């Protein structure tokens, strides 16, 4: 889990990397909801996750299914 929250990944410029990191962190948060593993950096992680919804209207993007999955998980948790 710690490997995903390094600044180089959270601030990566490639949208595919950002969405993939957000997806992984989203699943970790879903699994560990009662024991949030990243208390000190949750604001940045949440910003990354919310940022993946920016182009949710682009249904032709190959990132669309991953973005929808992230949105569904956020809605459940």
Coordinates of C-alpha atoms in Angstrom, one line a residue:
X1 CA 0.0 0.0 0.0
X2 CA 2.8 2.4 0.8
X3 CA 4.3 2.0 -2.7
X4 CA 1.1 3.6 -4.2
X5 CA 1.2 6.8 -2.2
X6 CA 4.6 8.1 -3.2
X7 CA 4.5 11.6 -4.7
X8 CA 5.9 10.4 -8.0
X9 CA 2.8 8.2 -8.5
X10 CA 0.2 10.5 -7.0
X11 CA 1.4 13.4 -9.1
X12 CA 2.1 11.5 -12.2
X13 CA 1.3 13.3 -15.5
X14 CA 0.1 10.3 -17.4
X15 CA -3.7 10.0 -17.1
X16 CA -3.6 6.2 -17.5
X17 CA -1.2 5.9 -14.5
X18 CA -3.3 8.3 -12.5
X19 CA -6.5 6.4 -13.1
X20 CA -4.8 3.0 -12.4
X21 CA -3.4 4.3 -9.1
X22 CA -6.7 5.8 -8.2
X23 CA -8.4 2.5 -8.9
X24 CA -6.0 0.5 -6.8
X25 CA -6.2 3.0 -3.9
X26 CA -10.0 3.0 -4.2
X27 CA -10.1 -0.8 -3.8
X28 CA -7.7 -0.7 -0.8
X29 CA -9.9 2.0 0.8
X30 CA -13.0 -0.2 0.1
X31 CA -11.4 -3.2 1.7
X32 CA -10.1 -1.3 4.7
X33 CA -12.9 1.2 5.2
X34 CA -13.1 0.7 9.0
X35 CA -9.3 1.1 9.4
X36 CA -8.4 3.9 6.9
X37 CA -4.8 3.1 6.1
X38 CA -3.7 6.6 5.0
X39 CA -5.1 9.1 7.5
X40 CA -2.4 11.7 6.8
X41 CA -2.7 11.7 3.0
X42 CA -6.4 10.9 2.5
X43 CA -7.2 14.4 1.2
X44 CA -4.7 13.9 -1.7
X45 CA -5.9 10.4 -2.4
X46 CA -9.5 11.5 -2.4
X47 CA -8.6 14.4 -4.8
X48 CA -6.9 11.8 -7.1
X49 CA -10.0 9.6 -7.0
X50 CA -12.4 12.5 -7.7
X51 CA -10.1 13.7 -10.5
X52 CA -10.7 10.5 -12.4
X53 CA -14.3 11.6 -12.9
X54 CA -13.3 14.6 -14.9
X55 CA -13.8 12.9 -18.3
X56 CA -16.4 10.4 -17.2
X57 CA -18.5 11.6 -20.2
X58 CA -15.9 10.2 -22.6
X59 CA -17.5 6.8 -23.0
X60 CA -15.2 5.9 -25.9
X61 CA -12.1 6.1 -23.7
X62 CA -10.5 2.9 -22.7
X63 CA -10.4 4.3 -19.2
X64 CA -14.2 4.6 -19.1
X65 CA -14.9 1.2 -17.5
X66 CA -12.2 1.8 -14.8
X67 CA -13.7 5.3 -14.1
X68 CA -17.2 3.8 -13.8
X69 CA -15.9 1.1 -11.4
X70 CA -14.2 3.7 -9.2
X71 CA -17.4 5.7 -9.2
X72 CA -19.5 2.7 -8.2
X73 CA -17.1 1.8 -5.4
X74 CA -17.1 5.4 -4.0
X75 CA -20.9 5.4 -4.1
X76 CA -21.0 2.1 -2.1
X77 CA -18.4 3.0 0.4

